[in-house]
Each structure stands twice: as C-alpha cells, then as structure tokens.
CSV table of C-alpha atoms and ligand atoms in Angstrom, one decimal:
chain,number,residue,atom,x,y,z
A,17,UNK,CA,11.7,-23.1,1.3
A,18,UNK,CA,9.1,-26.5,1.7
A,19,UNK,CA,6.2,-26.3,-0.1
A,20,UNK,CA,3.1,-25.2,1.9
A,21,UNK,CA,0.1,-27.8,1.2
A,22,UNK,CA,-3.1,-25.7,1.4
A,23,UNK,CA,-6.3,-26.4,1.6
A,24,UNK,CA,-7.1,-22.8,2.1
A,25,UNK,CA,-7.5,-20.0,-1.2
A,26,UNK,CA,-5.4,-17.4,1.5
A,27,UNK,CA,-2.5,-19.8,1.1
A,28,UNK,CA,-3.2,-21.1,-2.4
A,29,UNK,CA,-0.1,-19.2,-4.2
A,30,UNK,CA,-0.9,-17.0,-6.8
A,31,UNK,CA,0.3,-15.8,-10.3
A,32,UNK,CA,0.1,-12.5,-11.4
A,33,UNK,CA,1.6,-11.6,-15.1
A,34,UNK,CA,4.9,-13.8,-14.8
A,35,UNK,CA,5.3,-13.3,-10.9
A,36,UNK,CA,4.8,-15.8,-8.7
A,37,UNK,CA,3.3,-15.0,-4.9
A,38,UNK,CA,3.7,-17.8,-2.2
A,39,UNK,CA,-0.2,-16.6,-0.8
A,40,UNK,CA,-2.3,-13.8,-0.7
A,41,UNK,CA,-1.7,-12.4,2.4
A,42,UNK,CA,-0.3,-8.8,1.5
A,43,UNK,CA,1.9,-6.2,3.9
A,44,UNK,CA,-0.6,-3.0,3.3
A,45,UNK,CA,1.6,0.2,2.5
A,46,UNK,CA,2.5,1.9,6.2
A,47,UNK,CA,4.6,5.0,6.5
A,48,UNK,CA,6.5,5.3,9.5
A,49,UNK,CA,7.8,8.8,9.6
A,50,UNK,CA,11.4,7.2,9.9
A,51,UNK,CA,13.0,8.0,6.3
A,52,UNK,CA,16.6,10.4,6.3
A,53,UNK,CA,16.4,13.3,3.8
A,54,UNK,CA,13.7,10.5,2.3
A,55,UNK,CA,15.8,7.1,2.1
A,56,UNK,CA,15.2,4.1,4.3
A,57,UNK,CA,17.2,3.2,7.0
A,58,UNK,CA,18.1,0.0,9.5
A,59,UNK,CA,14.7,1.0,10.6
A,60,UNK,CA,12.9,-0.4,7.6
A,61,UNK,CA,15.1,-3.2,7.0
A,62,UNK,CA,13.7,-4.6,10.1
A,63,UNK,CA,10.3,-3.5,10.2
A,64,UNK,CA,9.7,-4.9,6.0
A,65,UNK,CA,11.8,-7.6,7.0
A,66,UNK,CA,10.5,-9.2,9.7
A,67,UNK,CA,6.9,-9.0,7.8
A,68,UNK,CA,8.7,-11.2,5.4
A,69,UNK,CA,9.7,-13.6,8.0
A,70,UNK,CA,6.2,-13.8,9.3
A,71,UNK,CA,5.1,-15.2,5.5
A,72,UNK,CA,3.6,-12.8,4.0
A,73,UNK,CA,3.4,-13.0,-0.1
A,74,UNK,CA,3.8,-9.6,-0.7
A,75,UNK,CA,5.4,-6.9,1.7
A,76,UNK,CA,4.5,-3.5,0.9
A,77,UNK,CA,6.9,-0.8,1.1
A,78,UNK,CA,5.3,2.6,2.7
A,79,UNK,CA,3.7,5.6,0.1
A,80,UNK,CA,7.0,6.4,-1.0
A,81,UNK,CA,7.6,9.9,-2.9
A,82,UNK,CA,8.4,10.7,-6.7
A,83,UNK,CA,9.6,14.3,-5.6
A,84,UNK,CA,10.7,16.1,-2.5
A,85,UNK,CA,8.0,18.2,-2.5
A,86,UNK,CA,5.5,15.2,-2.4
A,87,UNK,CA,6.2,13.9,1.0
A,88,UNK,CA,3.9,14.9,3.4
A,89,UNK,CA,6.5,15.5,6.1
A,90,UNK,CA,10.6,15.6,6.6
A,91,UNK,CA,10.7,12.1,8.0
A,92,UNK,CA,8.5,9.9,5.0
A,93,UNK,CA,9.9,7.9,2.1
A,94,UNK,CA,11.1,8.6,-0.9
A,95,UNK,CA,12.7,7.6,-4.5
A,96,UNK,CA,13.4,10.8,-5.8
A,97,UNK,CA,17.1,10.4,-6.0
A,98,UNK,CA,19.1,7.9,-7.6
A,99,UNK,CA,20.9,7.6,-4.1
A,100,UNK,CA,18.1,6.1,-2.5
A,101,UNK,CA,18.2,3.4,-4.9
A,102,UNK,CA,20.9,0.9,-3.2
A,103,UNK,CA,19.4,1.3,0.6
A,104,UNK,CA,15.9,0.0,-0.9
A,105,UNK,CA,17.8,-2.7,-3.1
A,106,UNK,CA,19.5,-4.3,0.2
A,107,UNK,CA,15.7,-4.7,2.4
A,108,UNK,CA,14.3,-6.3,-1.1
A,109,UNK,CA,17.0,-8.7,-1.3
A,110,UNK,CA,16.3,-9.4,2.1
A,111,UNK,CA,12.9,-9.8,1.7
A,112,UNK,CA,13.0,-12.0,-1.3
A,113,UNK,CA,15.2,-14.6,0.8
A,114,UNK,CA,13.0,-15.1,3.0
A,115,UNK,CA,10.2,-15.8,0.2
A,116,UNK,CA,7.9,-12.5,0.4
A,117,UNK,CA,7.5,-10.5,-3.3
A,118,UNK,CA,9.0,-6.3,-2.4
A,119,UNK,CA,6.5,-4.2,-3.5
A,120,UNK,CA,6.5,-0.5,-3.1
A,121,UNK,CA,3.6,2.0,-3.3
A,122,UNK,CA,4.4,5.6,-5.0
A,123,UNK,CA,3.1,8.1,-4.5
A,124,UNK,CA,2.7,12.4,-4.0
A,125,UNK,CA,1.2,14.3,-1.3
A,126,UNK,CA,0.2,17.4,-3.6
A,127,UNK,CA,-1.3,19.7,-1.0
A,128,UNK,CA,-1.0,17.8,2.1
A,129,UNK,CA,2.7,17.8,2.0
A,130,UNK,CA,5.0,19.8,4.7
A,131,UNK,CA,3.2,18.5,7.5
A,132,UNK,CA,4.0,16.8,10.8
A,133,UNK,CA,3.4,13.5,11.6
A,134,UNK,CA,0.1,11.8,12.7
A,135,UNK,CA,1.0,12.1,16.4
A,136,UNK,CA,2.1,15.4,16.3
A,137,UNK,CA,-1.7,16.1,14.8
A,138,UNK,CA,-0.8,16.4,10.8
A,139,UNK,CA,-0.5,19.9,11.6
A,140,UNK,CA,0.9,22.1,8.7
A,141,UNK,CA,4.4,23.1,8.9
A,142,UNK,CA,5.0,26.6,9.9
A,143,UNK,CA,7.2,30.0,11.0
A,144,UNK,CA,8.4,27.6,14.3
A,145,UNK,CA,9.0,24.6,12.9
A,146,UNK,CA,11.2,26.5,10.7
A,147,UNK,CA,13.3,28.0,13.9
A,148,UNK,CA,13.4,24.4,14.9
A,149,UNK,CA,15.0,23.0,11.3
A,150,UNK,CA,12.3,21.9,9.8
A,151,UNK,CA,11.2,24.4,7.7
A,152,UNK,CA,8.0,24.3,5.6
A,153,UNK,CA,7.7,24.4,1.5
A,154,UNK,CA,5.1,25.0,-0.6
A,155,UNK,CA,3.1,22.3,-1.8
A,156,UNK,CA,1.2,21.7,-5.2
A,157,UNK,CA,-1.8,20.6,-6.1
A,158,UNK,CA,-4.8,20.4,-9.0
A,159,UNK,CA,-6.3,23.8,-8.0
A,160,UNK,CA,-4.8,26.5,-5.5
A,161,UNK,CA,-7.4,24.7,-2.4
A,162,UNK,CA,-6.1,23.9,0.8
A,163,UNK,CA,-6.8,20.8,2.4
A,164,UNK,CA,-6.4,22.2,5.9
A,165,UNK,CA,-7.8,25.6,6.8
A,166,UNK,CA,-4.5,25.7,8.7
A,167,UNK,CA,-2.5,25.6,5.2
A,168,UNK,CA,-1.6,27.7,3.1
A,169,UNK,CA,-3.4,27.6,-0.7
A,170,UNK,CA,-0.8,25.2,-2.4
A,171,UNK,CA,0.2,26.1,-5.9
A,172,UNK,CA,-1.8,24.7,-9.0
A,173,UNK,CA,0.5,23.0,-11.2
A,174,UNK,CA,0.3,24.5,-15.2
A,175,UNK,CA,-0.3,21.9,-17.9
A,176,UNK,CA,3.5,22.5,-18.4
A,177,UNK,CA,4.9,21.4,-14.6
A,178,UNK,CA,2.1,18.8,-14.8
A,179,UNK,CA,4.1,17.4,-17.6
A,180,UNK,CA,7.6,17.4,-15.6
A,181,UNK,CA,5.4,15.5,-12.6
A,182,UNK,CA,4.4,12.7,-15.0
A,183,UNK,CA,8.1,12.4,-15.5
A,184,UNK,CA,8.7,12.1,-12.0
A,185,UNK,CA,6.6,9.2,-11.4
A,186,UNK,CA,8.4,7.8,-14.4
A,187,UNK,CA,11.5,8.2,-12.9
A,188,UNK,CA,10.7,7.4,-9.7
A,189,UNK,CA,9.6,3.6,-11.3
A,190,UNK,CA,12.7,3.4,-13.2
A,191,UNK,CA,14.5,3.6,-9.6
A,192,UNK,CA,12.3,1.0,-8.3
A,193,UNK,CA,13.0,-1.3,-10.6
A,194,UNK,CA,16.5,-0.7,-10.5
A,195,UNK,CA,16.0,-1.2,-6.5
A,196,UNK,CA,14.3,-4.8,-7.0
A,197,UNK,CA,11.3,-4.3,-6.5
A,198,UNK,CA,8.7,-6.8,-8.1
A,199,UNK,CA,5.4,-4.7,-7.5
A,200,UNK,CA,4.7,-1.2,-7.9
A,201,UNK,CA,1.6,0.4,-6.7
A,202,UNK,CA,0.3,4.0,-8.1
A,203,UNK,CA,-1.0,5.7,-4.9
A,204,UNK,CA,-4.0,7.6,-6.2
A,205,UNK,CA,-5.9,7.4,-2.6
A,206,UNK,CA,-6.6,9.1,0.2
A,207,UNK,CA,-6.5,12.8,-0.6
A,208,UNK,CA,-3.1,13.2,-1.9
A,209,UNK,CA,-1.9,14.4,-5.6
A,210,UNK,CA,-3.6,12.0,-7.8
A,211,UNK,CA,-6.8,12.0,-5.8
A,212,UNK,CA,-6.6,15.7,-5.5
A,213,UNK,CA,-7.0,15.4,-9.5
A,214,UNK,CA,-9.8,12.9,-9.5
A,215,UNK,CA,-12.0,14.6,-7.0
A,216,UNK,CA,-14.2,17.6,-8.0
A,217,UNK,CA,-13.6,18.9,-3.9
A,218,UNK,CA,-10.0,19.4,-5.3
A,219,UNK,CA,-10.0,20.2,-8.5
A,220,UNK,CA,-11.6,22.9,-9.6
A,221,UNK,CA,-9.4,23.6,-13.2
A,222,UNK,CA,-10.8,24.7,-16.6
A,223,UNK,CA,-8.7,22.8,-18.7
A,224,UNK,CA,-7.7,19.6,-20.1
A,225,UNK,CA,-6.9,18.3,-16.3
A,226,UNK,CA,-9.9,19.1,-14.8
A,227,UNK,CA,-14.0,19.4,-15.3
A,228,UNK,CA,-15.3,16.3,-16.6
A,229,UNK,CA,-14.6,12.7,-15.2
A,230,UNK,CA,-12.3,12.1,-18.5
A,231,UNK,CA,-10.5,15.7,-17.7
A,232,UNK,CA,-9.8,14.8,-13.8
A,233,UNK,CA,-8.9,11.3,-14.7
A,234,UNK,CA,-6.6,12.4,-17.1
A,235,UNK,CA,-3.5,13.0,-15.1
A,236,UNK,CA,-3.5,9.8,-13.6
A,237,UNK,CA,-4.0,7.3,-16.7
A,238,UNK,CA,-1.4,9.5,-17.7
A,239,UNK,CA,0.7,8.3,-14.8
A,240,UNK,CA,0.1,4.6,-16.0
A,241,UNK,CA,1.1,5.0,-19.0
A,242,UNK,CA,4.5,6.1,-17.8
A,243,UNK,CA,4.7,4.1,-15.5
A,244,UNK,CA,4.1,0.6,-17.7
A,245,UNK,CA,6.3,2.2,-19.7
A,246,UNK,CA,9.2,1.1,-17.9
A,247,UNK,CA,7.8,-1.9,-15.3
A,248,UNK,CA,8.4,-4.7,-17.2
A,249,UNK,CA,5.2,-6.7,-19.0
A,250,UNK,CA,6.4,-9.4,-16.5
A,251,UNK,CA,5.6,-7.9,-13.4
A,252,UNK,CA,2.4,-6.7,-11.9
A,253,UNK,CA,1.3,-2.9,-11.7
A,254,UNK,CA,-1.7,-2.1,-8.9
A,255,UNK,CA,-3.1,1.0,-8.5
A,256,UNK,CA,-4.6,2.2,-5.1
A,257,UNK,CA,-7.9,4.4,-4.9
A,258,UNK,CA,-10.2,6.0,-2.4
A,259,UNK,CA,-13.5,4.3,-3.8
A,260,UNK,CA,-16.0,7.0,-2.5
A,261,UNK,CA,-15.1,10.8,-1.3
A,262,UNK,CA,-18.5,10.1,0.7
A,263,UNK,CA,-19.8,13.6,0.2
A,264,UNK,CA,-22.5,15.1,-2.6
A,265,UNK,CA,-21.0,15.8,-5.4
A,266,UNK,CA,-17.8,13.9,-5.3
A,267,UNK,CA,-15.6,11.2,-5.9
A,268,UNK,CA,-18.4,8.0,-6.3
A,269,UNK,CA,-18.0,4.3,-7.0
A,270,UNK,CA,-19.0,4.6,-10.4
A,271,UNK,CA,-16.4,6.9,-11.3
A,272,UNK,CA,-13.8,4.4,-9.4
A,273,UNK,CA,-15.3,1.8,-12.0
A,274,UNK,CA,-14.8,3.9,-14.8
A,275,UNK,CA,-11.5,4.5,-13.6
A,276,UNK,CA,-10.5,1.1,-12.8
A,277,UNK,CA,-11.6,-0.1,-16.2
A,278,UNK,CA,-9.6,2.6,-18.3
A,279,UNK,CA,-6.6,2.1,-15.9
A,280,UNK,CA,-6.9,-2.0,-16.3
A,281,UNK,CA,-6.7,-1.2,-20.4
A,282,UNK,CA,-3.5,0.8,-20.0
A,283,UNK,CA,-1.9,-1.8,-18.4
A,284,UNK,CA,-2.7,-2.3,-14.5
A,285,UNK,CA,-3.5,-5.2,-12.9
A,286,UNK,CA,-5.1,-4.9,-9.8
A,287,UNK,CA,-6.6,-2.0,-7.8
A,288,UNK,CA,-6.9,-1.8,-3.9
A,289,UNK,CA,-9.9,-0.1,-3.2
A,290,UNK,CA,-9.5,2.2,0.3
A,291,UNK,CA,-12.2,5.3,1.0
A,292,UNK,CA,-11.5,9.1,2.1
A,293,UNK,CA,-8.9,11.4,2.7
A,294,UNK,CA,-9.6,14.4,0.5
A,295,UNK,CA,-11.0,16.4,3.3
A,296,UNK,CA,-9.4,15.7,6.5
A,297,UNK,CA,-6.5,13.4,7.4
A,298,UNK,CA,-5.2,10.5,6.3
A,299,UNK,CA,-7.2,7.7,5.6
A,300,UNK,CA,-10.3,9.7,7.2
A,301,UNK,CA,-13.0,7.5,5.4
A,302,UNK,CA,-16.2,8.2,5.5
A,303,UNK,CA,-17.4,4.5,5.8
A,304,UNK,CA,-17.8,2.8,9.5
A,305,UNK,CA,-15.2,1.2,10.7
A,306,UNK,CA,-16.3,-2.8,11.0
A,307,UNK,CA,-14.4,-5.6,10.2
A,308,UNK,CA,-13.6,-5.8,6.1
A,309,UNK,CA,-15.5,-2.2,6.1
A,310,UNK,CA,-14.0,-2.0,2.2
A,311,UNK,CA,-14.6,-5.1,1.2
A,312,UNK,CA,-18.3,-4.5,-0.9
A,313,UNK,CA,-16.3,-1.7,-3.0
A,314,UNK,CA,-13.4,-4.7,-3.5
A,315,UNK,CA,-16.2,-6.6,-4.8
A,316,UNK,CA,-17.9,-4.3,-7.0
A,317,UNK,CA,-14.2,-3.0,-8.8
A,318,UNK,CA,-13.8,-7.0,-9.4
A,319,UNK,CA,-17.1,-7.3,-10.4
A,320,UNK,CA,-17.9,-4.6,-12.5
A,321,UNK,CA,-14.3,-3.7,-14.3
A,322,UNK,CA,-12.9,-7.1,-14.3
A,323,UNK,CA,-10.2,-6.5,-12.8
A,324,UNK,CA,-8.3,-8.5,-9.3
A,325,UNK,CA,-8.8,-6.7,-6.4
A,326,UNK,CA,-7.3,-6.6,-3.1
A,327,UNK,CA,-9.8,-5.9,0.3
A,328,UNK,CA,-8.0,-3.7,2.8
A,329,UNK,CA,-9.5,-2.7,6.1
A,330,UNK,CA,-10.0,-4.1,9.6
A,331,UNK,CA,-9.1,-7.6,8.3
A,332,UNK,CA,-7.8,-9.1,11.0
A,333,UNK,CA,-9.6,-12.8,11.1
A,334,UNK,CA,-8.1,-15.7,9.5
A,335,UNK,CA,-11.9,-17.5,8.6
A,336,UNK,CA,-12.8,-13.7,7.3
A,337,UNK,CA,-9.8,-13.3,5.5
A,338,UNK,CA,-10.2,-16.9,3.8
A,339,UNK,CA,-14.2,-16.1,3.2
A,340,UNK,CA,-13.5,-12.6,1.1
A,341,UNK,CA,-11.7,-14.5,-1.3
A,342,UNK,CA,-14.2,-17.8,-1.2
A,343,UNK,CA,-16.7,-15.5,-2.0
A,344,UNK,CA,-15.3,-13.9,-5.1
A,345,UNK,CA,-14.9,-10.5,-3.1
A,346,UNK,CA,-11.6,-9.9,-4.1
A,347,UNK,CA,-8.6,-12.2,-5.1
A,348,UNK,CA,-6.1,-10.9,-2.0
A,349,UNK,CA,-6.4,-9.5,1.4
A,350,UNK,CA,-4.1,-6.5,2.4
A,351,UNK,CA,-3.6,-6.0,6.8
A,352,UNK,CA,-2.0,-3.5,8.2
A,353,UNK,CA,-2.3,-2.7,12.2
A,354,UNK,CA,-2.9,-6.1,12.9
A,355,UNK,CA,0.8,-6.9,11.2
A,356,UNK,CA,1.9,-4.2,13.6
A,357,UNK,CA,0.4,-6.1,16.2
A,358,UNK,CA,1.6,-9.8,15.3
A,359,UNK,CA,3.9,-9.9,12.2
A,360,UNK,CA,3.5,-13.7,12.2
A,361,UNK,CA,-0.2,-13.5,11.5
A,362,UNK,CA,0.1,-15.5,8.3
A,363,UNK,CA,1.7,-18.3,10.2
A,364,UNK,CA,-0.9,-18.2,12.6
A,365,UNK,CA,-3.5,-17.6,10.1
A,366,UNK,CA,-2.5,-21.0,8.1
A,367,UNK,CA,-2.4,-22.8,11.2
A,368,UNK,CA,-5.8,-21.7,11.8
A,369,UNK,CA,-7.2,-22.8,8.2
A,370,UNK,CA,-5.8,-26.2,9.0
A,371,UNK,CA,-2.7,-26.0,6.4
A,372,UNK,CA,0.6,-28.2,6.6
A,373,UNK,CA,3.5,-27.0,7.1
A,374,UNK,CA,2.6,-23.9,8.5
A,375,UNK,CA,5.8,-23.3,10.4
A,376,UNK,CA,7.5,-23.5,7.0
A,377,UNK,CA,6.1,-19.7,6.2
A,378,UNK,CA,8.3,-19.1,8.7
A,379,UNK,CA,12.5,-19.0,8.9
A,380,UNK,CA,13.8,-22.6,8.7
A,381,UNK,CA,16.0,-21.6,11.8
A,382,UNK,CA,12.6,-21.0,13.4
A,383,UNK,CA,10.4,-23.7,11.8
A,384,UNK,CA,12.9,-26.5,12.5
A,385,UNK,CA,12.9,-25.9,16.7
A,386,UNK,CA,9.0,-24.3,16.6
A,387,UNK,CA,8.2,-28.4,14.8
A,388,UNK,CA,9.8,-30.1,17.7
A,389,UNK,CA,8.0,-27.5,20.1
A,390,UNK,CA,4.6,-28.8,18.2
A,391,UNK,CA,5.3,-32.2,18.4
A,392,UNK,CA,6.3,-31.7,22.4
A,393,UNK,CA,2.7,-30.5,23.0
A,394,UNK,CA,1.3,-33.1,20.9
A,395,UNK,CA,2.9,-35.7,23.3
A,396,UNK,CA,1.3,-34.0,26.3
A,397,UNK,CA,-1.8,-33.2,25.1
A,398,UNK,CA,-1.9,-37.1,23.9
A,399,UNK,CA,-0.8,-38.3,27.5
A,400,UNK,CA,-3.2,-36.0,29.3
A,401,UNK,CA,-6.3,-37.7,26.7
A,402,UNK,CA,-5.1,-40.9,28.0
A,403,UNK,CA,-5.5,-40.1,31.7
B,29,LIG,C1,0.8,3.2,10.4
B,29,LIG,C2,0.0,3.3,9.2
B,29,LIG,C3,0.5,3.9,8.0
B,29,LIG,C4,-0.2,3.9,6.9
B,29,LIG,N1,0.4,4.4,5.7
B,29,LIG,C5,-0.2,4.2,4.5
B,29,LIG,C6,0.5,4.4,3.3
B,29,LIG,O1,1.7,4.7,3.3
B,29,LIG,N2,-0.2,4.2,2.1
B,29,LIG,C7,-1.5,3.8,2.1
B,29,LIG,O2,-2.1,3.7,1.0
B,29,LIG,N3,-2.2,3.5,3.3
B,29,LIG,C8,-1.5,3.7,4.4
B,29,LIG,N4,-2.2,3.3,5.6
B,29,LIG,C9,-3.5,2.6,5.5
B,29,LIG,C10,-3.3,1.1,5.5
B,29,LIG,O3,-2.5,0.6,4.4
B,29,LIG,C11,-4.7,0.4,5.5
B,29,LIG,O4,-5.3,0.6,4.3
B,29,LIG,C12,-5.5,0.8,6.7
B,29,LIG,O5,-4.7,0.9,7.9
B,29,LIG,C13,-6.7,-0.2,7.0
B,29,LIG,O6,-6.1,-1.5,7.2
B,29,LIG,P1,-6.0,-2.1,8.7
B,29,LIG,O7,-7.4,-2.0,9.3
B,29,LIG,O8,-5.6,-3.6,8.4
B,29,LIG,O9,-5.0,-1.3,9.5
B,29,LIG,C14,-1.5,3.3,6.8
B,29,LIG,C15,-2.0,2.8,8.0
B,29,LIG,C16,-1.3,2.7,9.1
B,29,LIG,C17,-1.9,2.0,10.4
C-alpha cells in the first residue's frame, strides 16, 4: 500500500510496543448480536472487513466472551472454544491485507448476561424464551445483586471459581493470539464482570475481592497479569474502563487513575476511558451526550497515570478528531455509529485534513478509478473557473 503523506497527527502512523498502526483512527468494539453458538460468521467478515477497507488503523472486534456464561445474550461473540479460533483467524488475515491492525476486545457479562438484545429491550431471559429455544442461565457476578430488578440475583463467584475465571481470560488470550490478532483489549467497562468488581454498587464482598479500592481492583489487575502473560511483549495490551459510575459513592475518576496507573505497571498500554453501565443498560452513561463527551476523562488518564489514551464518544468530525490529539487529549480516537454510518470516514477524514494520497487508505482497485474520478472534476471545476 503507497505511503500516505500527512500533515495531519490523525494520520501520522503510530508505534505502539513493536506494532506499527498506519493512523489513529480506531474501529470502537460493536457487538452485533450475530455470533453462532458464539463464533463469527460471513456476517463479520464483512462488517470488520469493510472497516478495514475504509482505512482505519485499527479495527476492533466486538466484546467478545472468555466463557459461555459471559455473553450477555445467545447471539454475541465469543472465544471460549478452541473452535472459534480459525473463523476469527480468516477476518484478521483479511483485515491485515488491506492494512488495518485486528484487534479484539474481551470481555464477561457477569450479571447482565442471558439477556436479549438491545432492540428487543435487554430484557432478562425468561420461562418463554425458554419455550422458544432460548433458554436462560444463571449468571455470575461479584456479589449476589442484580443489575435488573427484572433478573434474577446472579451467583457470587467464591475466591475459588474466581480463580478458574482468571484462567479463562487467560485462555481466552491464548486463542486470540493463536487467531491473529495484534491488539487485545480487557473489557472492564460498562457494568459487566470486571466493572461489577470495581464498583462498590456491585460489589458488596467481605473478602480479598471486595471492600477497599485495592480489594475490588484486585480481580482485574489480576486479569492483566494473565493476560500479558501470554500476549507477547511485542504487541500492545489496552484496557477499557467506565471512568465514573456517576452516582455518590461509586466508581470515581480517581479510582480510574489509580487503576490505570497499577494496570499500566503490570503491563498495559493504553486505556479507553468510556462512562456508565453498572446500573442500567449498556453504555447508559451518566455524562451528556455532546460531541467528544469522554474526551476530559481521556485527558486526565493521559495526564495523570501516564499512560496513552484513546477518546471514544460522539467523535464524528475530522477537525475534532485531529484537535483531541493536537491538544494532548489523548493519542487516538476510537468511532463507532458514525463508522456504521460511513465506513470510509477515514478516507474522507484525510481528505478533509488536506492529506495526499488519501484515496490510497482505500483498496488500490478503488483508489486507482476513484484518482481518475478526482482528476475528472478537477478538469471541470478548472474549465468552469475559466468561464
Ligand atoms: C452497535 C454498538 C455496539 C457496541 N458494542 C460495544 C462493545 O462490544 N464493547 C464496548 O466497549 N462498547 C460497545 N459500544 C460502545 C462503542 O464502542 C462506543 O464507545 C460508543 O458507541 C460511543 O461512540 P460513538 O459515539 O462513536 O458511537 C457499542 C456501541 C454501538 C453503537
């Protein structure tokens, strides 16, 4: 692929541990409630793929689960079988060939697992879902809480299953790898297992897992230990947090610095910083929704742990995009519905910041007509100034 000249930072490539990343446009993790008994299908190879076409640098794969038990519904991703493994392998070789870096975010529901999907309202699986094949199971957690009135309690793990989950995380990066992927991501964000341990709404255990910030941050440092136990010193590990539970008493940014600093010492590299989910759905977040409405808690992680950041969150302007990282707010910028919306957006984006070659971020089957289609207009626009 040509070399894009840049005078832009969003298309300045970028070197993280011994990987190299064409720009810092970044695929932010989507699920898409399309998975078979958890593996990808032709589904994903297109949607990750065609992200990669679109020149991305890095093309997230969805929260993808460690254990069966940690999806949140039937239909989402996982890596919990070795049989997965070759289905992922054959989208990441795609996706490298068309320049992008595969990345995968892992992950476990804990309690908000056996669910439905977000357009059938998140609703907790039940006795009729069961008639209909898709029966519920019971879910795990920190502390026997439900995070849906609806729900029932899930089941709080004992130090010794705690143990066997560590594993599976292990595991579950070990297949990654294996799979080809060059990033891994340690979903610890919006309400689900790892979260469920970090915030005090969640956790309400007695022992070494729970109480104090050390005890509730426990399991996940844990986690990446394991897992930069086996992802190679050569490629990147990021970690992705809900910055602030946005209640009293909770989850707070200073604990998200703490954690971000003791998480950078065991060997991560660069932490997303999202908001909310422990109570409610999803990404519920607590913070209003305006363009780059994470971006100050990207800066403050970067700022005050040291650490490289990524700014997720209503991104959706090339000039914005290029002024978060000019400004030392974070060192990439992650988009999500607006790739849904236009999965060229980082060919358009470059265009906009004024860099040559922009059609080269793009397939040289596209590039080579999309050129001659540039220099077409060129010619007209030139004739009509001469008018
Ligand atoms: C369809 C969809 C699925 C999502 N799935 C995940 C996910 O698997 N993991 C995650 O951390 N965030 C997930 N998110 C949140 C996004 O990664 C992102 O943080 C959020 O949408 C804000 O970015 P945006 O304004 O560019 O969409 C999802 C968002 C959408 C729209």
């Amino acid at each position: 692929m040509p070399a894009v000249s840049s005078p832009s930072l969003l298309f300045t490539p970028m070197q993280l541990r011994g990987l190299s990343i064409r720009n810092r446009v970044v695929v932010s993790p989507m699920c898409q409630y399309a998975s078979e008994e958890g593996g990808p299908t032709d589904y994903h190879l297109v949607h990750l793929g065609k992200f990669a076409m679109g020149g991305a640098g890095i093309v997230f794969t969805e929260e993808t689960a460690v254990e069966a038990r940690g999806r949140k519904s039937h239909h989402c991703a996982g890596i919990y079988d070795d049989a997965h493994v070759p289905a992922y392998r054959r989208i990441n070789e795609f996706i490298r060939s068309q320049g992008a870096v595969p990345a995968i975010q892992i992950g476990h529901g804990g309690r908000k697992g056996s669910g439905t999907a977000p357009w059938e309202g998140y609703r907790p699986l039940g006795d009729e879902d069961a008639k209909r094949g898709v029966p519920p199971w019971r879910t795990v957690s920190a502390s026997a809480v439900p995070a849906d009135p609806r729900a029932p309690a899930p089941h709080a793990l004992t130090a010794g299953e705690i143990a066997g989950v560590v594993t599976s995380w292990r595991t579950a990066a070990a297949r990654a790898l294996e799979a080809g992927y060059d990033v891994i991501e340690i979903h610890a964000a919006h309400g689900y297992l790892l979260h469920q341990f970090l915030s005090p709404l969640a956790n309400r255990r007695d022992d070494a897992y729970g109480g104090s910030l050390e005890g509730r941050m426990r399991l996940v440092l844990e986690i990446v230990e394991a897992v930069r136990a086996v992802w190679p010193p050569e490629h990147p590990v990021f970690m992705r947090v809900s910055a602030v539970d946005g209640s009293e008493n909770a989850w707070s940014m200073e604990d998200t610095v703490l954690l971000a600093r003791a998480a950078k010492e065991r060997g991560v590299d660069v932490v997303t910083t999202s908001s909310g989910g422990i109570a409610g759905p999803g990404t519920a977040a607590p913070v209003p929704r305006t363009p780059g409405y994470h971006v100050p808690y990207a800066a403050k992680v970067r700022r005050d742990a040291g650490i490289a950041t990524i700014a997720v969150g209503l991104i959706t302007e090339p000039r914005h995009a290029e002024d978060i990282l000019r400004r030392g707010e974070a060192d990439l910028v992650a988009l999500a519905r607006e790739l849904l919306w236009n999965p060229n957006w980082p060919a358009h984006a470059a265009r906009e910041l004024g860099v040559t070659g922009y059609l080269d971020l793009l397939p040289h089957g596209y590039a080579w007509w999309l050129k001659r289609r540039e220099d077409a207009r060129e010619a007209i626009r030139a004739a009509a100034a001469r008018k």
